[in-house]
Amino acid sequence: AVVSTQSGHYGRGFFLGHPTVSAVDVKWHPGSHDDTHIVVMTSDNILRIYCTEEPACALASYPLFNTDNMIHQLMCLNVSAGPALLSAQTGTMVSFSFGQVLEYDEGEEPIFPVFVLEENSDIYLLHISLYNSQKRESKLRGPLKVFPPDNDNYELDACSILCLQSNPAV
């Protein structure tokens, strides 16, 4: 069997201009019809969608923190809200995984749930679309309740999450 692979530089200009930001997790977007879209979680707690055909700029960005709450707090302090400052106010996100596509009508864009893992084992939920990110407001929800709720199960730092393609999502 022959396996073809491809490598590339995604968001190269962004990463060169922000040397303290690095890629934390990368996955192919399951809604990409031609398998040309990747999603990159960066150390500034932002999910960015890139197209392999035009990798220089992200097609969409999703902050992994509650921007409304953070911006309000920072405005009260009269502080400028840059991504590094905002991500410093939250925990460190370490991994993400796509859930099953949500039901949608023909002609509508599919929405995918993304489960995001924080290093302290908290799990958050974000709904993202591939092509119309500006039309859908998506806010990070959580932390989700994890069962069983025994603290002994989740005392160590978390490093990875995998959502099985089942119903309900596990």
Short mmCIF file of N, CA and C in Angstrom, two decimals:
data_model
loop_
_atom_site.label_atom_id
_atom_site.label_comp_id
_atom_site.label_asym_id
_atom_site.label_seq_id
_atom_site.Cartn_x
_atom_site.Cartn_y
_atom_site.Cartn_z
N ALA A 1 0.84 -1.18 0.00
CA ALA A 1 0.00 0.00 0.00
C ALA A 1 0.89 1.24 0.00
N VAL A 2 0.44 2.25 -0.71
CA VAL A 2 1.16 3.51 -0.79
C VAL A 2 0.38 4.56 0.00
N VAL A 3 1.07 5.26 0.87
CA VAL A 3 0.47 6.34 1.64
C VAL A 3 1.14 7.64 1.24
N SER A 4 0.33 8.59 0.78
CA SER A 4 0.85 9.89 0.40
C SER A 4 0.67 10.85 1.56
N THR A 5 1.67 11.66 1.81
CA THR A 5 1.57 12.66 2.87
C THR A 5 1.97 14.01 2.31
N GLN A 6 1.57 15.05 3.04
CA GLN A 6 1.89 16.40 2.63
C GLN A 6 2.21 17.19 3.89
N SER A 7 3.18 18.06 3.80
CA SER A 7 3.47 18.94 4.92
C SER A 7 3.45 20.37 4.40
N GLY A 8 3.27 21.29 5.30
CA GLY A 8 3.23 22.68 4.89
C GLY A 8 3.36 23.60 6.09
N HIS A 9 3.50 24.88 5.80
CA HIS A 9 3.58 25.90 6.84
C HIS A 9 2.24 26.62 6.87
N TYR A 10 1.54 26.51 7.98
CA TYR A 10 0.24 27.15 8.12
C TYR A 10 0.37 28.34 9.04
N GLY A 11 -0.13 29.49 8.57
CA GLY A 11 -0.04 30.70 9.37
C GLY A 11 1.38 31.13 9.65
N ARG A 12 2.26 30.88 8.72
CA ARG A 12 3.69 31.15 8.93
C ARG A 12 3.94 32.59 9.35
N GLY A 13 3.31 33.54 8.68
CA GLY A 13 3.50 34.96 9.03
C GLY A 13 3.04 35.26 10.45
N PHE A 14 1.92 34.66 10.85
CA PHE A 14 1.42 34.86 12.22
C PHE A 14 2.43 34.32 13.23
N PHE A 15 2.89 33.11 13.02
CA PHE A 15 3.80 32.49 13.98
C PHE A 15 5.16 33.20 14.01
N LEU A 16 5.63 33.70 12.87
CA LEU A 16 6.89 34.45 12.87
C LEU A 16 6.73 35.77 13.63
N GLY A 17 5.56 36.38 13.52
CA GLY A 17 5.29 37.64 14.22
C GLY A 17 4.95 37.46 15.69
N HIS A 18 4.63 36.25 16.09
CA HIS A 18 4.28 35.95 17.49
C HIS A 18 5.10 34.74 17.95
N PRO A 19 6.39 34.95 18.21
CA PRO A 19 7.27 33.81 18.50
C PRO A 19 6.94 33.06 19.79
N THR A 20 6.14 33.65 20.68
CA THR A 20 5.80 32.95 21.92
C THR A 20 4.58 32.05 21.74
N VAL A 21 3.90 32.15 20.59
CA VAL A 21 2.73 31.33 20.31
C VAL A 21 3.17 30.10 19.52
N SER A 22 2.68 28.93 19.95
CA SER A 22 3.03 27.69 19.25
C SER A 22 1.78 26.84 19.04
N ALA A 23 1.88 25.90 18.13
CA ALA A 23 0.78 24.96 17.89
C ALA A 23 0.77 23.93 19.02
N VAL A 24 -0.40 23.69 19.59
CA VAL A 24 -0.54 22.74 20.69
C VAL A 24 -1.15 21.44 20.18
N ASP A 25 -2.13 21.53 19.29
CA ASP A 25 -2.82 20.35 18.76
C ASP A 25 -3.31 20.69 17.35
N VAL A 26 -3.27 19.72 16.46
CA VAL A 26 -3.69 19.91 15.07
C VAL A 26 -4.51 18.71 14.64
N LYS A 27 -5.65 18.97 13.98
CA LYS A 27 -6.50 17.89 13.47
C LYS A 27 -7.12 18.31 12.14
N TRP A 28 -7.41 17.33 11.30
CA TRP A 28 -8.16 17.59 10.08
C TRP A 28 -9.60 17.90 10.44
N HIS A 29 -10.21 18.85 9.76
CA HIS A 29 -11.61 19.19 10.01
C HIS A 29 -12.49 18.14 9.34
N PRO A 30 -13.38 17.47 10.10
CA PRO A 30 -14.20 16.40 9.51
C PRO A 30 -15.24 16.89 8.52
N GLY A 31 -15.51 18.20 8.47
CA GLY A 31 -16.50 18.73 7.55
C GLY A 31 -15.93 19.19 6.23
N SER A 32 -14.63 19.04 6.05
CA SER A 32 -14.00 19.46 4.81
C SER A 32 -14.27 18.42 3.73
N HIS A 33 -15.03 18.80 2.72
CA HIS A 33 -15.44 17.85 1.67
C HIS A 33 -14.25 17.34 0.86
N ASP A 34 -13.23 18.17 0.72
CA ASP A 34 -12.07 17.77 -0.09
C ASP A 34 -10.81 17.56 0.77
N ASP A 35 -11.01 17.42 2.08
CA ASP A 35 -9.89 17.18 3.02
C ASP A 35 -8.78 18.20 2.88
N THR A 36 -9.15 19.48 2.81
CA THR A 36 -8.15 20.53 2.68
C THR A 36 -8.15 21.50 3.85
N HIS A 37 -8.86 21.18 4.93
CA HIS A 37 -8.94 22.10 6.06
C HIS A 37 -8.40 21.44 7.34
N ILE A 38 -7.51 22.17 8.01
CA ILE A 38 -7.01 21.70 9.29
C ILE A 38 -7.39 22.72 10.37
N VAL A 39 -7.47 22.22 11.59
CA VAL A 39 -7.77 23.09 12.74
C VAL A 39 -6.56 23.02 13.66
N VAL A 40 -6.07 24.18 14.05
CA VAL A 40 -4.88 24.28 14.88
C VAL A 40 -5.25 24.96 16.20
N MET A 41 -4.97 24.28 17.31
CA MET A 41 -5.10 24.92 18.62
C MET A 41 -3.74 25.49 18.97
N THR A 42 -3.72 26.77 19.31
CA THR A 42 -2.45 27.42 19.62
C THR A 42 -2.34 27.72 21.11
N SER A 43 -1.12 27.99 21.53
CA SER A 43 -0.84 28.21 22.95
C SER A 43 -1.48 29.48 23.50
N ASP A 44 -2.01 30.35 22.63
CA ASP A 44 -2.75 31.52 23.12
C ASP A 44 -4.23 31.21 23.28
N ASN A 45 -4.58 29.91 23.33
CA ASN A 45 -5.95 29.44 23.54
C ASN A 45 -6.92 29.90 22.46
N ILE A 46 -6.51 29.71 21.21
CA ILE A 46 -7.38 30.02 20.07
C ILE A 46 -7.34 28.85 19.10
N LEU A 47 -8.53 28.45 18.60
CA LEU A 47 -8.63 27.47 17.52
C LEU A 47 -8.63 28.24 16.21
N ARG A 48 -7.77 27.85 15.30
CA ARG A 48 -7.71 28.51 13.99
C ARG A 48 -7.92 27.47 12.90
N ILE A 49 -8.75 27.82 11.90
CA ILE A 49 -8.99 26.93 10.77
C ILE A 49 -8.18 27.43 9.58
N TYR A 50 -7.40 26.52 8.99
CA TYR A 50 -6.59 26.84 7.82
C TYR A 50 -7.00 25.95 6.65
N CYS A 51 -6.82 26.47 5.44
CA CYS A 51 -7.03 25.70 4.22
C CYS A 51 -5.66 25.38 3.64
N THR A 52 -5.46 24.13 3.24
CA THR A 52 -4.16 23.73 2.71
C THR A 52 -3.85 24.42 1.38
N GLU A 53 -4.89 24.89 0.69
CA GLU A 53 -4.67 25.55 -0.60
C GLU A 53 -4.21 27.00 -0.43
N GLU A 54 -4.55 27.63 0.70
CA GLU A 54 -4.11 28.98 1.02
C GLU A 54 -3.71 29.03 2.49
N PRO A 55 -2.55 28.49 2.83
CA PRO A 55 -2.19 28.30 4.24
C PRO A 55 -1.68 29.54 4.97
N ALA A 56 -1.54 30.67 4.28
CA ALA A 56 -0.92 31.83 4.92
C ALA A 56 -1.77 32.42 6.05
N CYS A 57 -3.08 32.46 5.87
CA CYS A 57 -3.96 33.09 6.86
C CYS A 57 -5.05 32.13 7.29
N ALA A 58 -5.45 32.26 8.55
CA ALA A 58 -6.55 31.45 9.07
C ALA A 58 -7.86 31.91 8.45
N LEU A 59 -8.71 30.94 8.10
CA LEU A 59 -10.04 31.25 7.58
C LEU A 59 -10.96 31.71 8.70
N ALA A 60 -10.77 31.17 9.89
CA ALA A 60 -11.60 31.52 11.04
C ALA A 60 -10.79 31.29 12.31
N SER A 61 -11.15 32.02 13.36
CA SER A 61 -10.52 31.87 14.66
C SER A 61 -11.59 31.82 15.72
N TYR A 62 -11.42 30.93 16.67
CA TYR A 62 -12.37 30.77 17.77
C TYR A 62 -11.62 30.88 19.08
N PRO A 63 -11.87 31.93 19.87
CA PRO A 63 -11.21 32.05 21.18
C PRO A 63 -11.71 30.99 22.14
N LEU A 64 -10.80 30.44 22.91
CA LEU A 64 -11.15 29.40 23.89
C LEU A 64 -11.18 29.98 25.29
N PHE A 65 -11.87 31.11 25.41
CA PHE A 65 -12.08 31.76 26.70
C PHE A 65 -13.33 32.61 26.54
N ASN A 66 -13.92 32.99 27.66
CA ASN A 66 -15.15 33.79 27.65
C ASN A 66 -14.78 35.24 27.38
N THR A 67 -14.86 35.65 26.12
CA THR A 67 -14.41 36.99 25.74
C THR A 67 -15.27 38.08 26.36
N ASP A 68 -16.58 37.89 26.46
CA ASP A 68 -17.44 38.93 27.03
C ASP A 68 -17.03 39.25 28.45
N ASN A 69 -16.87 38.23 29.26
CA ASN A 69 -16.51 38.41 30.66
C ASN A 69 -15.12 39.02 30.79
N MET A 70 -14.15 38.53 30.01
CA MET A 70 -12.78 39.04 30.08
C MET A 70 -12.71 40.49 29.65
N ILE A 71 -13.35 40.83 28.55
CA ILE A 71 -13.28 42.20 28.04
C ILE A 71 -13.93 43.16 29.03
N HIS A 72 -15.06 42.75 29.63
CA HIS A 72 -15.72 43.60 30.62
C HIS A 72 -14.79 43.84 31.81
N GLN A 73 -14.16 42.78 32.31
CA GLN A 73 -13.25 42.93 33.44
C GLN A 73 -12.07 43.84 33.09
N LEU A 74 -11.53 43.68 31.90
CA LEU A 74 -10.38 44.48 31.50
C LEU A 74 -10.76 45.94 31.26
N MET A 75 -11.98 46.18 30.75
CA MET A 75 -12.44 47.56 30.55
C MET A 75 -12.56 48.26 31.90
N CYS A 76 -13.04 47.54 32.91
CA CYS A 76 -13.14 48.12 34.25
C CYS A 76 -11.76 48.49 34.78
N LEU A 77 -10.73 47.74 34.37
CA LEU A 77 -9.36 48.02 34.81
C LEU A 77 -8.65 48.99 33.87
N ASN A 78 -9.34 49.39 32.78
CA ASN A 78 -8.77 50.27 31.77
C ASN A 78 -7.51 49.68 31.16
N VAL A 79 -7.60 48.38 30.76
CA VAL A 79 -6.47 47.65 30.20
C VAL A 79 -6.84 47.20 28.79
N SER A 80 -5.88 47.26 27.87
CA SER A 80 -6.10 46.76 26.52
C SER A 80 -6.16 45.24 26.54
N ALA A 81 -7.09 44.67 25.77
CA ALA A 81 -7.31 43.22 25.80
C ALA A 81 -6.70 42.56 24.58
N GLY A 82 -5.46 42.16 24.67
CA GLY A 82 -4.80 41.40 23.61
C GLY A 82 -4.95 39.92 23.89
N PRO A 83 -4.77 39.06 22.87
CA PRO A 83 -4.93 37.62 23.05
C PRO A 83 -4.03 37.04 24.12
N ALA A 84 -2.78 37.51 24.23
CA ALA A 84 -1.89 36.95 25.25
C ALA A 84 -2.39 37.28 26.65
N LEU A 85 -2.90 38.50 26.84
CA LEU A 85 -3.43 38.88 28.14
C LEU A 85 -4.69 38.09 28.46
N LEU A 86 -5.57 37.93 27.46
CA LEU A 86 -6.79 37.18 27.69
C LEU A 86 -6.51 35.73 28.02
N SER A 87 -5.60 35.10 27.27
CA SER A 87 -5.32 33.69 27.54
C SER A 87 -4.61 33.50 28.87
N ALA A 88 -3.90 34.52 29.33
CA ALA A 88 -3.24 34.42 30.64
C ALA A 88 -4.27 34.42 31.76
N GLN A 89 -5.47 34.93 31.50
CA GLN A 89 -6.53 34.98 32.50
C GLN A 89 -7.28 33.67 32.60
N THR A 90 -7.03 32.73 31.71
CA THR A 90 -7.74 31.45 31.70
C THR A 90 -6.73 30.32 31.88
N GLY A 91 -7.23 29.10 31.95
CA GLY A 91 -6.35 27.94 32.03
C GLY A 91 -5.75 27.65 30.67
N THR A 92 -4.84 26.71 30.63
CA THR A 92 -4.19 26.32 29.39
C THR A 92 -4.95 25.18 28.75
N MET A 93 -5.40 25.37 27.53
CA MET A 93 -6.08 24.33 26.78
C MET A 93 -5.01 23.45 26.14
N VAL A 94 -5.18 22.13 26.23
CA VAL A 94 -4.12 21.22 25.79
C VAL A 94 -4.51 20.31 24.64
N SER A 95 -5.81 20.14 24.38
CA SER A 95 -6.21 19.23 23.32
C SER A 95 -7.67 19.50 22.93
N PHE A 96 -8.05 19.01 21.75
CA PHE A 96 -9.45 19.11 21.33
C PHE A 96 -9.80 17.90 20.48
N SER A 97 -11.11 17.65 20.37
CA SER A 97 -11.59 16.54 19.55
C SER A 97 -12.97 16.90 19.01
N PHE A 98 -13.23 16.49 17.78
CA PHE A 98 -14.53 16.76 17.16
C PHE A 98 -15.55 15.71 17.58
N GLY A 99 -16.78 16.17 17.85
CA GLY A 99 -17.90 15.26 18.06
C GLY A 99 -18.61 15.04 16.74
N GLN A 100 -19.72 14.29 16.78
CA GLN A 100 -20.49 14.04 15.56
C GLN A 100 -21.18 15.32 15.11
N VAL A 101 -21.29 15.48 13.81
CA VAL A 101 -21.95 16.65 13.24
C VAL A 101 -23.37 16.75 13.80
N LEU A 102 -23.80 18.00 14.08
CA LEU A 102 -25.16 18.21 14.57
C LEU A 102 -26.12 18.11 13.40
N GLU A 103 -27.35 17.72 13.69
CA GLU A 103 -28.35 17.60 12.61
C GLU A 103 -28.58 18.97 11.97
N TYR A 104 -28.71 18.95 10.64
CA TYR A 104 -28.94 20.19 9.92
C TYR A 104 -29.79 19.90 8.69
N ASP A 105 -30.50 20.94 8.22
CA ASP A 105 -31.34 20.81 7.04
C ASP A 105 -30.50 20.96 5.78
N GLU A 106 -31.01 20.37 4.70
CA GLU A 106 -30.31 20.49 3.42
C GLU A 106 -30.17 21.96 3.05
N GLY A 107 -29.02 22.33 2.58
CA GLY A 107 -28.75 23.73 2.23
C GLY A 107 -28.13 24.51 3.38
N GLU A 108 -28.19 23.98 4.58
CA GLU A 108 -27.55 24.64 5.72
C GLU A 108 -26.14 24.11 5.90
N GLU A 109 -25.35 24.91 6.55
CA GLU A 109 -23.98 24.49 6.82
C GLU A 109 -23.94 23.59 8.05
N PRO A 110 -23.21 22.48 7.98
CA PRO A 110 -23.11 21.61 9.16
C PRO A 110 -22.31 22.29 10.28
N ILE A 111 -22.76 22.03 11.49
CA ILE A 111 -22.09 22.55 12.69
C ILE A 111 -21.48 21.37 13.43
N PHE A 112 -20.24 21.52 13.84
CA PHE A 112 -19.54 20.45 14.54
C PHE A 112 -19.27 20.86 15.99
N PRO A 113 -19.60 19.97 16.93
CA PRO A 113 -19.19 20.23 18.30
C PRO A 113 -17.70 19.92 18.45
N VAL A 114 -17.01 20.76 19.19
CA VAL A 114 -15.60 20.54 19.48
C VAL A 114 -15.46 20.49 21.00
N PHE A 115 -14.91 19.39 21.49
CA PHE A 115 -14.67 19.24 22.91
C PHE A 115 -13.22 19.65 23.18
N VAL A 116 -13.06 20.60 24.10
CA VAL A 116 -11.75 21.18 24.37
C VAL A 116 -11.34 20.80 25.79
N LEU A 117 -10.13 20.30 25.92
CA LEU A 117 -9.61 19.85 27.21
C LEU A 117 -8.64 20.87 27.79
N GLU A 118 -8.90 21.26 29.03
CA GLU A 118 -8.00 22.14 29.76
C GLU A 118 -7.03 21.27 30.55
N GLU A 119 -5.85 21.79 30.85
CA GLU A 119 -4.84 20.97 31.52
C GLU A 119 -5.27 20.45 32.89
N ASN A 120 -6.25 21.09 33.52
CA ASN A 120 -6.73 20.64 34.83
C ASN A 120 -7.84 19.59 34.70
N SER A 121 -8.06 19.07 33.50
CA SER A 121 -9.05 18.03 33.17
C SER A 121 -10.46 18.55 32.96
N ASP A 122 -10.67 19.86 33.02
CA ASP A 122 -11.99 20.40 32.68
C ASP A 122 -12.20 20.29 31.18
N ILE A 123 -13.45 20.00 30.79
CA ILE A 123 -13.79 19.86 29.37
C ILE A 123 -14.81 20.94 29.02
N TYR A 124 -14.59 21.59 27.90
CA TYR A 124 -15.46 22.65 27.42
C TYR A 124 -16.01 22.26 26.06
N LEU A 125 -17.09 22.93 25.65
CA LEU A 125 -17.75 22.64 24.38
C LEU A 125 -17.83 23.91 23.55
N LEU A 126 -17.52 23.78 22.28
CA LEU A 126 -17.59 24.88 21.33
C LEU A 126 -18.22 24.33 20.06
N HIS A 127 -19.15 25.07 19.46
CA HIS A 127 -19.74 24.66 18.18
C HIS A 127 -19.13 25.52 17.08
N ILE A 128 -18.56 24.86 16.06
CA ILE A 128 -17.94 25.62 14.98
C ILE A 128 -18.47 25.15 13.63
N SER A 129 -18.44 26.07 12.69
CA SER A 129 -18.77 25.74 11.30
C SER A 129 -17.52 25.96 10.47
N LEU A 130 -17.50 25.37 9.31
CA LEU A 130 -16.30 25.45 8.49
C LEU A 130 -16.30 26.67 7.57
N TYR A 131 -17.44 26.95 6.97
CA TYR A 131 -17.45 27.96 5.91
C TYR A 131 -18.06 29.30 6.29
N ASN A 132 -18.93 29.35 7.28
CA ASN A 132 -19.60 30.61 7.64
C ASN A 132 -19.38 30.96 9.09
N SER A 133 -18.14 31.05 9.52
CA SER A 133 -17.86 31.29 10.93
C SER A 133 -18.38 32.64 11.40
N GLN A 134 -18.45 33.64 10.52
CA GLN A 134 -18.92 34.95 10.93
C GLN A 134 -20.44 34.96 11.16
N LYS A 135 -21.17 34.06 10.52
CA LYS A 135 -22.63 34.06 10.64
C LYS A 135 -23.10 33.38 11.92
N ARG A 136 -22.27 32.58 12.52
CA ARG A 136 -22.67 31.85 13.72
C ARG A 136 -21.81 32.28 14.90
N GLU A 137 -22.48 32.81 15.90
CA GLU A 137 -21.78 33.18 17.14
C GLU A 137 -21.58 31.92 17.96
N SER A 138 -20.36 31.60 18.26
CA SER A 138 -20.07 30.40 19.03
C SER A 138 -19.28 30.78 20.26
N LYS A 139 -19.83 30.46 21.40
CA LYS A 139 -19.16 30.75 22.66
C LYS A 139 -18.79 29.45 23.34
N LEU A 140 -17.68 29.50 24.02
CA LEU A 140 -17.21 28.35 24.78
C LEU A 140 -18.15 28.11 25.95
N ARG A 141 -18.58 26.87 26.11
CA ARG A 141 -19.48 26.50 27.21
C ARG A 141 -18.76 25.51 28.12
N GLY A 142 -19.01 25.67 29.40
CA GLY A 142 -18.44 24.70 30.32
C GLY A 142 -17.85 25.35 31.54
N PRO A 143 -17.18 24.60 32.35
CA PRO A 143 -16.81 23.22 32.10
C PRO A 143 -18.01 22.27 32.18
N LEU A 144 -17.96 21.21 31.36
CA LEU A 144 -19.01 20.21 31.34
C LEU A 144 -18.87 19.31 32.56
N LYS A 145 -19.98 18.73 32.96
CA LYS A 145 -19.93 17.77 34.07
C LYS A 145 -19.37 16.46 33.54
N VAL A 146 -18.42 15.91 34.27
CA VAL A 146 -17.78 14.65 33.90
C VAL A 146 -18.22 13.59 34.89
N PHE A 147 -18.65 12.45 34.37
CA PHE A 147 -19.12 11.37 35.23
C PHE A 147 -18.21 10.17 35.11
N PRO A 148 -17.91 9.46 36.17
CA PRO A 148 -18.37 9.73 37.53
C PRO A 148 -17.63 10.95 38.10
N PRO A 149 -18.29 11.70 38.98
CA PRO A 149 -17.72 12.95 39.49
C PRO A 149 -16.73 12.77 40.63
N ASP A 150 -16.07 11.65 40.70
CA ASP A 150 -15.11 11.36 41.76
C ASP A 150 -13.82 12.13 41.50
N ASN A 151 -13.40 12.95 42.45
CA ASN A 151 -12.18 13.75 42.28
C ASN A 151 -10.93 12.89 42.08
N ASP A 152 -10.93 11.67 42.59
CA ASP A 152 -9.77 10.80 42.41
C ASP A 152 -9.52 10.47 40.94
N ASN A 153 -10.57 10.55 40.10
CA ASN A 153 -10.43 10.22 38.68
C ASN A 153 -9.71 11.31 37.89
N TYR A 154 -9.68 12.52 38.41
CA TYR A 154 -9.24 13.65 37.60
C TYR A 154 -8.23 14.54 38.32
N GLU A 155 -7.39 13.97 39.16
CA GLU A 155 -6.46 14.79 39.93
C GLU A 155 -5.22 15.19 39.15
N LEU A 156 -4.81 14.40 38.18
CA LEU A 156 -3.58 14.68 37.45
C LEU A 156 -3.83 15.62 36.29
N ASP A 157 -2.77 16.22 35.80
CA ASP A 157 -2.88 17.09 34.64
C ASP A 157 -3.30 16.27 33.43
N ALA A 158 -4.16 16.86 32.61
CA ALA A 158 -4.65 16.18 31.41
C ALA A 158 -3.77 16.57 30.23
N CYS A 159 -3.72 15.68 29.22
CA CYS A 159 -2.88 15.99 28.06
C CYS A 159 -3.57 15.73 26.73
N SER A 160 -4.65 14.94 26.69
CA SER A 160 -5.26 14.62 25.40
C SER A 160 -6.71 14.21 25.59
N ILE A 161 -7.52 14.46 24.56
CA ILE A 161 -8.93 14.07 24.59
C ILE A 161 -9.28 13.44 23.25
N LEU A 162 -10.14 12.44 23.28
CA LEU A 162 -10.63 11.78 22.08
C LEU A 162 -12.12 11.57 22.24
N CYS A 163 -12.88 12.11 21.33
CA CYS A 163 -14.34 11.93 21.35
C CYS A 163 -14.70 10.81 20.40
N LEU A 164 -15.32 9.77 20.92
CA LEU A 164 -15.74 8.65 20.07
C LEU A 164 -16.94 9.09 19.25
N GLN A 165 -17.02 8.63 18.03
CA GLN A 165 -18.13 8.98 17.15
C GLN A 165 -19.34 8.11 17.49
N SER A 166 -19.96 8.42 18.61
CA SER A 166 -21.11 7.66 19.08
C SER A 166 -22.20 8.64 19.52
N ASN A 167 -23.36 8.10 19.77
CA ASN A 167 -24.46 8.92 20.24
C ASN A 167 -25.01 8.30 21.51
N PRO A 168 -24.92 8.97 22.65
CA PRO A 168 -24.39 10.33 22.85
C PRO A 168 -22.87 10.34 22.74
N ALA A 169 -22.34 11.55 22.61
CA ALA A 169 -20.88 11.69 22.49
C ALA A 169 -20.21 11.21 23.76
N VAL A 170 -19.17 10.41 23.61
CA VAL A 170 -18.40 9.89 24.75
C VAL A 170 -16.95 10.27 24.57
#
